[in-house]
Amino acid sequence: MSYQLIFLGPPGAGKGTQAESVCRDRGIPQISTGDILRGAIKAGTELGRKAKAYMDEGLLAPDDLIIGIMEERLRQSDCEAGFLLDGVPRTVPQAEAVEAMLENLGRPLTAVVSIDVPDEDIIARITGRRSCPKDGMVYHVQYKAPRTEGRCDLCGTELVQRADDTRETVENRLRVYKEQTAPLIDFYSEREVLAMVDGRGSIDEIAARVADAIDRAASRQGS
Ligand code: AMP
């Protein structure tokens, strides 16, 4: 079974955390444009230079930049087993471009999982989020605390807060989500691939709902 999955949802809905376990369980790569852009900023590349100002403000990077990244990434050989797009597409033009790429590759979308969480929960979640600058592992001071406070479980590196995880930037990112990304719910609903998942509760509870939604979509596609 090859899975072509998209995770939609406001920032802080738990897309990255849920994507990690889905990708591990199903043996597919997690493609996060946010991670790719953060990697580019860290490496000091031209792409990173272009994206940084948008990211610092909580605004979306330009569509052509993101579409270019996706075209390159989806051509890589690890995507032959399927993939999970985490945080992309985020606008209608990006969704149309991804649709054209999948059509070219002859790969239908298995499911678009939209993880739904109220705004007040999101603010609490995002401002408590910490990550490892070395290997990208994500933690939360309350919901997914590392074994040793402030240190990565895998490598012991001191955890950091993302520059765009402050309250002010989060409010901006939520507004941007509602204006530019929420319209994708209708876009995918019309294509009958949308699965809405309640993103409240423990990480394991949400993971069970997500896995169930993917299995149901995959069996519909297989039948
Ligand atoms: P994320 O880690 O997915 O929350 O993304 C962090 C930031 O990277 C966003 O606030 C945007 O500035 C930028 N970004 C990531 N993915 C996209 C995308 N698909 N389209 C536009 N900007 C993006």
PDB file of C-alpha atoms and ligand atoms in Angstrom:
ATOM      1  CA  MET A   1       0.000   0.000   0.000  1.00  0.00           C
ATOM      2  CA  SER A   2       1.416   3.412  -0.858  1.00  0.00           C
ATOM      3  CA  TYR A   3       0.055   6.385   1.039  1.00  0.00           C
ATOM      4  CA  GLN A   4      -0.144   9.914  -0.311  1.00  0.00           C
ATOM      5  CA  LEU A   5      -1.222  11.980   2.678  1.00  0.00           C
ATOM      6  CA  ILE A   6      -1.696  15.658   3.462  1.00  0.00           C
ATOM      7  CA  PHE A   7      -2.024  16.998   7.004  1.00  0.00           C
ATOM      8  CA  LEU A   8      -3.994  20.222   7.285  1.00  0.00           C
ATOM      9  CA  GLY A   9      -4.693  22.205  10.411  1.00  0.00           C
ATOM     10  CA  PRO A  10      -3.821  25.420  12.191  1.00  0.00           C
ATOM     11  CA  PRO A  11      -0.289  25.917  13.513  1.00  0.00           C
ATOM     12  CA  GLY A  12       0.054  23.959  16.753  1.00  0.00           C
ATOM     13  CA  ALA A  13      -2.717  21.483  15.901  1.00  0.00           C
ATOM     14  CA  GLY A  14      -0.203  18.666  16.347  1.00  0.00           C
ATOM     15  CA  LYS A  15       0.434  17.979  12.654  1.00  0.00           C
ATOM     16  CA  GLY A  16       4.175  17.482  13.107  1.00  0.00           C
ATOM     17  CA  THR A  17       3.810  15.235  16.168  1.00  0.00           C
ATOM     18  CA  GLN A  18       1.129  13.085  14.563  1.00  0.00           C
ATOM     19  CA  ALA A  19       2.995  13.020  11.256  1.00  0.00           C
ATOM     20  CA  GLU A  20       6.082  11.605  12.979  1.00  0.00           C
ATOM     21  CA  SER A  21       4.268   8.488  14.192  1.00  0.00           C
ATOM     22  CA  VAL A  22       2.263   7.961  10.981  1.00  0.00           C
ATOM     23  CA  CYS A  23       5.482   8.119   8.954  1.00  0.00           C
ATOM     24  CA  ARG A  24       7.294   5.756  11.294  1.00  0.00           C
ATOM     25  CA  ASP A  25       4.425   3.232  11.296  1.00  0.00           C
ATOM     26  CA  ARG A  26       3.832   3.320   7.551  1.00  0.00           C
ATOM     27  CA  GLY A  27       7.426   3.725   6.351  1.00  0.00           C
ATOM     28  CA  ILE A  28       6.943   6.961   4.423  1.00  0.00           C
ATOM     29  CA  PRO A  29       8.868  10.250   4.515  1.00  0.00           C
ATOM     30  CA  GLN A  30       7.454  13.276   6.335  1.00  0.00           C
ATOM     31  CA  ILE A  31       7.779  16.323   4.116  1.00  0.00           C
ATOM     32  CA  SER A  32       7.517  19.498   6.143  1.00  0.00           C
ATOM     33  CA  THR A  33       8.152  22.723   4.244  1.00  0.00           C
ATOM     34  CA  GLY A  34       8.604  24.463   7.621  1.00  0.00           C
ATOM     35  CA  ASP A  35      11.449  22.053   8.484  1.00  0.00           C
ATOM     36  CA  ILE A  36      12.979  22.460   5.018  1.00  0.00           C
ATOM     37  CA  LEU A  37      12.903  26.262   5.369  1.00  0.00           C
ATOM     38  CA  ARG A  38      14.332  26.169   8.909  1.00  0.00           C
ATOM     39  CA  GLY A  39      17.109  23.885   7.604  1.00  0.00           C
ATOM     40  CA  ALA A  40      17.829  26.359   4.807  1.00  0.00           C
ATOM     41  CA  ILE A  41      18.012  29.276   7.259  1.00  0.00           C
ATOM     42  CA  LYS A  42      20.411  27.326   9.464  1.00  0.00           C
ATOM     43  CA  ALA A  43      22.570  26.406   6.467  1.00  0.00           C
ATOM     44  CA  GLY A  44      22.581  30.056   5.340  1.00  0.00           C
ATOM     45  CA  THR A  45      21.379  29.295   1.800  1.00  0.00           C
ATOM     46  CA  GLU A  46      19.679  31.642  -0.657  1.00  0.00           C
ATOM     47  CA  LEU A  47      16.361  29.860   0.011  1.00  0.00           C
ATOM     48  CA  GLY A  48      16.772  30.446   3.749  1.00  0.00           C
ATOM     49  CA  ARG A  49      17.576  34.101   3.194  1.00  0.00           C
ATOM     50  CA  LYS A  50      14.420  34.546   1.127  1.00  0.00           C
ATOM     51  CA  ALA A  51      12.148  32.740   3.602  1.00  0.00           C
ATOM     52  CA  LYS A  52      13.407  34.151   6.899  1.00  0.00           C
ATOM     53  CA  ALA A  53      11.627  37.511   6.891  1.00  0.00           C
ATOM     54  CA  TYR A  54       8.253  35.868   6.236  1.00  0.00           C
ATOM     55  CA  MET A  55       8.767  33.217   8.885  1.00  0.00           C
ATOM     56  CA  ASP A  56       9.837  35.706  11.553  1.00  0.00           C
ATOM     57  CA  GLU A  57       6.602  37.635  11.000  1.00  0.00           C
ATOM     58  CA  GLY A  58       4.400  34.520  10.942  1.00  0.00           C
ATOM     59  CA  LEU A  59       3.515  35.196   7.293  1.00  0.00           C
ATOM     60  CA  LEU A  60       3.495  32.645   4.486  1.00  0.00           C
ATOM     61  CA  ALA A  61       6.499  32.363   2.194  1.00  0.00           C
ATOM     62  CA  PRO A  62       5.677  33.042  -1.485  1.00  0.00           C
ATOM     63  CA  ASP A  63       3.904  30.251  -3.383  1.00  0.00           C
ATOM     64  CA  ASP A  64       6.565  29.981  -6.117  1.00  0.00           C
ATOM     65  CA  LEU A  65       9.251  29.320  -3.506  1.00  0.00           C
ATOM     66  CA  ILE A  66       7.185  26.566  -1.856  1.00  0.00           C
ATOM     67  CA  ILE A  67       6.075  25.019  -5.148  1.00  0.00           C
ATOM     68  CA  GLY A  68       9.737  24.867  -6.272  1.00  0.00           C
ATOM     69  CA  ILE A  69      10.688  23.054  -3.050  1.00  0.00           C
ATOM     70  CA  MET A  70       7.834  20.573  -3.498  1.00  0.00           C
ATOM     71  CA  GLU A  71       8.698  19.839  -7.123  1.00  0.00           C
ATOM     72  CA  GLU A  72      12.233  18.972  -6.143  1.00  0.00           C
ATOM     73  CA  ARG A  73      11.297  17.000  -3.031  1.00  0.00           C
ATOM     74  CA  LEU A  74       8.558  14.827  -4.549  1.00  0.00           C
ATOM     75  CA  ARG A  75      10.933  13.682  -7.309  1.00  0.00           C
ATOM     76  CA  GLN A  76      13.314  12.109  -4.779  1.00  0.00           C
ATOM     77  CA  SER A  77      13.336   8.330  -4.671  1.00  0.00           C
ATOM     78  CA  ASP A  78      12.163   7.936  -1.050  1.00  0.00           C
ATOM     79  CA  CYS A  79       8.774   9.318  -2.146  1.00  0.00           C
ATOM     80  CA  GLU A  80       8.109   6.244  -4.287  1.00  0.00           C
ATOM     81  CA  ALA A  81       6.729   4.473  -1.206  1.00  0.00           C
ATOM     82  CA  GLY A  82       4.373   7.404  -0.582  1.00  0.00           C
ATOM     83  CA  PHE A  83       4.729  10.504   1.565  1.00  0.00           C
ATOM     84  CA  LEU A  84       3.064  12.732   4.091  1.00  0.00           C
ATOM     85  CA  LEU A  85       2.919  16.469   3.410  1.00  0.00           C
ATOM     86  CA  ASP A  86       3.011  18.307   6.722  1.00  0.00           C
ATOM     87  CA  GLY A  87       2.191  22.027   6.561  1.00  0.00           C
ATOM     88  CA  VAL A  88       1.926  22.103   2.787  1.00  0.00           C
ATOM     89  CA  PRO A  89      -0.131  23.001   0.774  1.00  0.00           C
ATOM     90  CA  ARG A  90      -1.171  26.114   2.656  1.00  0.00           C
ATOM     91  CA  THR A  91      -2.854  28.139  -0.115  1.00  0.00           C
ATOM     92  CA  VAL A  92      -5.153  27.296  -3.023  1.00  0.00           C
ATOM     93  CA  PRO A  93      -2.363  27.879  -5.639  1.00  0.00           C
ATOM     94  CA  GLN A  94      -0.099  25.486  -3.690  1.00  0.00           C
ATOM     95  CA  ALA A  95      -2.908  22.900  -3.547  1.00  0.00           C
ATOM     96  CA  GLU A  96      -3.449  23.195  -7.292  1.00  0.00           C
ATOM     97  CA  ALA A  97       0.283  22.779  -7.906  1.00  0.00           C
ATOM     98  CA  VAL A  98       0.476  19.705  -5.646  1.00  0.00           C
ATOM     99  CA  GLU A  99      -2.563  18.262  -7.435  1.00  0.00           C
ATOM    100  CA  ALA A 100      -0.815  18.699 -10.811  1.00  0.00           C
ATOM    101  CA  MET A 101       2.402  17.114  -9.454  1.00  0.00           C
ATOM    102  CA  LEU A 102       0.524  14.074  -8.146  1.00  0.00           C
ATOM    103  CA  GLU A 103      -1.287  13.692 -11.426  1.00  0.00           C
ATOM    104  CA  ASN A 104       2.070  13.766 -13.241  1.00  0.00           C
ATOM    105  CA  LEU A 105       3.450  11.127 -10.904  1.00  0.00           C
ATOM    106  CA  GLY A 106       0.265   9.052 -11.375  1.00  0.00           C
ATOM    107  CA  ARG A 107      -0.299   8.988  -7.593  1.00  0.00           C
ATOM    108  CA  PRO A 108      -3.772   9.674  -6.212  1.00  0.00           C
ATOM    109  CA  LEU A 109      -4.184  11.350  -2.829  1.00  0.00           C
ATOM    110  CA  THR A 110      -5.097   8.794  -0.177  1.00  0.00           C
ATOM    111  CA  ALA A 111      -6.431  11.299   2.347  1.00  0.00           C
ATOM    112  CA  VAL A 112      -6.249  14.860   3.560  1.00  0.00           C
ATOM    113  CA  VAL A 113      -6.433  14.765   7.334  1.00  0.00           C
ATOM    114  CA  SER A 114      -7.558  18.047   8.847  1.00  0.00           C
ATOM    115  CA  ILE A 115      -6.734  18.262  12.561  1.00  0.00           C
ATOM    116  CA  ASP A 116      -9.119  20.607  14.302  1.00  0.00           C
ATOM    117  CA  VAL A 117      -8.246  22.439  17.560  1.00  0.00           C
ATOM    118  CA  PRO A 118      -9.803  25.569  19.164  1.00  0.00           C
ATOM    119  CA  ASP A 119      -7.672  28.754  19.153  1.00  0.00           C
ATOM    120  CA  GLU A 120      -7.196  28.978  22.932  1.00  0.00           C
ATOM    121  CA  ASP A 121      -5.742  25.441  23.078  1.00  0.00           C
ATOM    122  CA  ILE A 122      -3.427  26.312  20.202  1.00  0.00           C
ATOM    123  CA  ILE A 123      -1.901  29.299  21.962  1.00  0.00           C
ATOM    124  CA  ALA A 124      -1.155  27.185  25.070  1.00  0.00           C
ATOM    125  CA  ARG A 125       0.318  24.419  22.965  1.00  0.00           C
ATOM    126  CA  ILE A 126       2.548  26.551  20.779  1.00  0.00           C
ATOM    127  CA  THR A 127       4.015  28.760  23.448  1.00  0.00           C
ATOM    128  CA  GLY A 128       5.066  25.609  25.400  1.00  0.00           C
ATOM    129  CA  ARG A 129       6.654  23.939  22.408  1.00  0.00           C
ATOM    130  CA  ARG A 130      10.419  23.289  22.456  1.00  0.00           C
ATOM    131  CA  SER A 131      12.604  21.536  19.922  1.00  0.00           C
ATOM    132  CA  CYS A 132      16.067  20.131  19.552  1.00  0.00           C
ATOM    133  CA  PRO A 133      18.171  22.303  17.218  1.00  0.00           C
ATOM    134  CA  LYS A 134      20.330  19.281  16.383  1.00  0.00           C
ATOM    135  CA  ASP A 135      17.896  16.537  15.354  1.00  0.00           C
ATOM    136  CA  GLY A 136      14.563  18.374  15.149  1.00  0.00           C
ATOM    137  CA  MET A 137      12.758  16.330  17.857  1.00  0.00           C
ATOM    138  CA  VAL A 138       9.771  18.292  19.157  1.00  0.00           C
ATOM    139  CA  TYR A 139       8.701  18.414  22.830  1.00  0.00           C
ATOM    140  CA  HIS A 140       6.212  20.341  24.955  1.00  0.00           C
ATOM    141  CA  VAL A 141       6.942  21.606  28.468  1.00  0.00           C
ATOM    142  CA  GLN A 142       3.629  20.136  29.663  1.00  0.00           C
ATOM    143  CA  TYR A 143       2.252  17.598  27.167  1.00  0.00           C
ATOM    144  CA  LYS A 144       5.407  15.913  25.906  1.00  0.00           C
ATOM    145  CA  ALA A 145       8.125  16.769  28.392  1.00  0.00           C
ATOM    146  CA  PRO A 146      11.638  15.430  27.775  1.00  0.00           C
ATOM    147  CA  ARG A 147      13.018  13.006  30.377  1.00  0.00           C
ATOM    148  CA  THR A 148      15.503  15.660  31.570  1.00  0.00           C
ATOM    149  CA  GLU A 149      14.072  19.163  31.686  1.00  0.00           C
ATOM    150  CA  GLY A 150      15.231  21.287  28.762  1.00  0.00           C
ATOM    151  CA  ARG A 151      17.332  18.535  27.130  1.00  0.00           C
ATOM    152  CA  CYS A 152      16.728  16.363  24.067  1.00  0.00           C
ATOM    153  CA  ASP A 153      16.005  12.699  24.955  1.00  0.00           C
ATOM    154  CA  LEU A 154      18.033  11.492  21.972  1.00  0.00           C
ATOM    155  CA  CYS A 155      21.184  13.601  22.098  1.00  0.00           C
ATOM    156  CA  GLY A 156      21.084  15.699  25.298  1.00  0.00           C
ATOM    157  CA  THR A 157      21.284  19.004  23.382  1.00  0.00           C
ATOM    158  CA  GLU A 158      19.621  21.989  25.058  1.00  0.00           C
ATOM    159  CA  LEU A 159      16.100  22.491  23.690  1.00  0.00           C
ATOM    160  CA  VAL A 160      15.099  25.822  22.130  1.00  0.00           C
ATOM    161  CA  GLN A 161      11.874  27.667  21.386  1.00  0.00           C
ATOM    162  CA  ARG A 162      11.217  28.372  17.711  1.00  0.00           C
ATOM    163  CA  ALA A 163      11.555  32.078  16.932  1.00  0.00           C
ATOM    164  CA  ASP A 164       7.982  32.084  15.566  1.00  0.00           C
ATOM    165  CA  ASP A 165       6.422  30.352  18.591  1.00  0.00           C
ATOM    166  CA  THR A 166       5.935  33.532  20.630  1.00  0.00           C
ATOM    167  CA  ARG A 167       2.386  34.657  21.455  1.00  0.00           C
ATOM    168  CA  GLU A 168       2.364  37.595  19.054  1.00  0.00           C
ATOM    169  CA  THR A 169       3.610  35.563  16.107  1.00  0.00           C
ATOM    170  CA  VAL A 170       1.222  32.718  16.946  1.00  0.00           C
ATOM    171  CA  GLU A 171      -1.762  35.084  16.766  1.00  0.00           C
ATOM    172  CA  ASN A 172      -0.528  36.247  13.384  1.00  0.00           C
ATOM    173  CA  ARG A 173      -0.077  32.670  12.172  1.00  0.00           C
ATOM    174  CA  LEU A 174      -3.612  31.794  13.274  1.00  0.00           C
ATOM    175  CA  ARG A 175      -5.026  34.751  11.350  1.00  0.00           C
ATOM    176  CA  VAL A 176      -3.004  33.752   8.267  1.00  0.00           C
ATOM    177  CA  TYR A 177      -4.276  30.166   8.623  1.00  0.00           C
ATOM    178  CA  LYS A 178      -7.909  31.292   8.663  1.00  0.00           C
ATOM    179  CA  GLU A 179      -7.514  33.607   5.699  1.00  0.00           C
ATOM    180  CA  GLN A 180      -5.244  31.587   3.441  1.00  0.00           C
ATOM    181  CA  THR A 181      -5.242  27.922   4.463  1.00  0.00           C
ATOM    182  CA  ALA A 182      -8.737  27.207   5.838  1.00  0.00           C
ATOM    183  CA  PRO A 183     -10.217  27.531   2.285  1.00  0.00           C
ATOM    184  CA  LEU A 184      -8.392  24.263   1.505  1.00  0.00           C
ATOM    185  CA  ILE A 185     -10.946  22.444   3.672  1.00  0.00           C
ATOM    186  CA  ASP A 186     -13.573  23.164   1.000  1.00  0.00           C
ATOM    187  CA  PHE A 187     -11.073  22.475  -1.792  1.00  0.00           C
ATOM    188  CA  TYR A 188     -10.434  18.920  -0.525  1.00  0.00           C
ATOM    189  CA  SER A 189     -13.973  18.337   0.657  1.00  0.00           C
ATOM    190  CA  GLU A 190     -15.144  18.831  -2.941  1.00  0.00           C
ATOM    191  CA  ARG A 191     -12.590  16.208  -4.032  1.00  0.00           C
ATOM    192  CA  GLU A 192     -13.974  13.781  -1.412  1.00  0.00           C
ATOM    193  CA  VAL A 193     -10.620  13.075   0.229  1.00  0.00           C
ATOM    194  CA  LEU A 194     -11.099  15.106   3.404  1.00  0.00           C
ATOM    195  CA  ALA A 195     -11.114  13.492   6.849  1.00  0.00           C
ATOM    196  CA  MET A 196     -11.798  15.830   9.786  1.00  0.00           C
ATOM    197  CA  VAL A 197     -10.182  14.699  13.026  1.00  0.00           C
ATOM    198  CA  ASP A 198     -10.798  16.151  16.493  1.00  0.00           C
ATOM    199  CA  GLY A 199      -7.333  17.320  17.613  1.00  0.00           C
ATOM    200  CA  ARG A 200      -8.201  17.683  21.316  1.00  0.00           C
ATOM    201  CA  GLY A 201      -7.056  15.134  23.899  1.00  0.00           C
ATOM    202  CA  SER A 202      -3.847  13.214  24.474  1.00  0.00           C
ATOM    203  CA  ILE A 203      -1.281  12.579  21.732  1.00  0.00           C
ATOM    204  CA  ASP A 204      -2.222   8.869  21.777  1.00  0.00           C
ATOM    205  CA  GLU A 205      -5.956   9.548  21.530  1.00  0.00           C
ATOM    206  CA  ILE A 206      -5.449  11.828  18.555  1.00  0.00           C
ATOM    207  CA  ALA A 207      -3.032   9.315  16.972  1.00  0.00           C
ATOM    208  CA  ALA A 208      -5.728   6.614  17.169  1.00  0.00           C
ATOM    209  CA  ARG A 209      -8.250   8.901  15.418  1.00  0.00           C
ATOM    210  CA  VAL A 210      -5.725   9.851  12.750  1.00  0.00           C
ATOM    211  CA  ALA A 211      -4.751   6.218  12.085  1.00  0.00           C
ATOM    212  CA  ASP A 212      -8.410   5.250  11.836  1.00  0.00           C
ATOM    213  CA  ALA A 213      -9.146   8.067   9.363  1.00  0.00           C
ATOM    214  CA  ILE A 214      -6.174   7.027   7.179  1.00  0.00           C
ATOM    215  CA  ASP A 215      -7.135   3.331   7.266  1.00  0.00           C
ATOM    216  CA  ARG A 216     -10.721   4.116   6.289  1.00  0.00           C
ATOM    217  CA  ALA A 217      -9.601   6.340   3.410  1.00  0.00           C
ATOM    218  CA  ALA A 218      -7.077   3.730   2.223  1.00  0.00           C
ATOM    219  CA  SER A 219      -9.656   0.944   2.262  1.00  0.00           C
ATOM    220  CA  ARG A 220     -12.113   3.131   0.316  1.00  0.00           C
ATOM    221  CA  GLN A 221      -9.389   3.771  -2.239  1.00  0.00           C
ATOM    222  CA  GLY A 222      -8.453   0.096  -2.400  1.00  0.00           C
ATOM    223  CA  SER A 223     -12.040  -1.039  -2.900  1.00  0.00           C
TER     224      SER A 223
HETATM  225  P1  AMP B   1       5.482  25.386  10.065  1.00  0.00           P
HETATM  226  O1  AMP B   1       6.687  24.769  10.674  1.00  0.00           O
HETATM  227  O2  AMP B   1       4.789  24.448   9.113  1.00  0.00           O
HETATM  228  O3  AMP B   1       4.537  25.951  11.086  1.00  0.00           O
HETATM  229  O4  AMP B   1       5.991  26.618   9.178  1.00  0.00           O
HETATM  230  C1  AMP B   1       6.689  27.707   9.757  1.00  0.00           C
HETATM  231  C2  AMP B   1       6.702  28.896   8.799  1.00  0.00           C
HETATM  232  O5  AMP B   1       7.343  28.515   7.578  1.00  0.00           O
HETATM  233  C3  AMP B   1       5.329  29.408   8.364  1.00  0.00           C
HETATM  234  O6  AMP B   1       4.770  30.326   9.311  1.00  0.00           O
HETATM  235  C4  AMP B   1       5.671  30.082   7.038  1.00  0.00           C
HETATM  236  O7  AMP B   1       6.316  31.319   7.225  1.00  0.00           O
HETATM  237  C5  AMP B   1       6.700  29.112   6.454  1.00  0.00           C
HETATM  238  N1  AMP B   1       6.042  28.020   5.680  1.00  0.00           N
HETATM  239  C6  AMP B   1       6.096  26.673   5.933  1.00  0.00           C
HETATM  240  N2  AMP B   1       5.387  25.974   5.033  1.00  0.00           N
HETATM  241  C7  AMP B   1       4.847  26.886   4.194  1.00  0.00           C
HETATM  242  C8  AMP B   1       3.990  26.799   3.063  1.00  0.00           C
HETATM  243  N3  AMP B   1       3.526  25.624   2.614  1.00  0.00           N
HETATM  244  N4  AMP B   1       3.644  27.959   2.444  1.00  0.00           N
HETATM  245  C9  AMP B   1       4.108  29.156   2.861  1.00  0.00           C
HETATM  246  N5  AMP B   1       4.891  29.316   3.930  1.00  0.00           N
HETATM  247  C10 AMP B   1       5.281  28.202   4.605  1.00  0.00           C
END
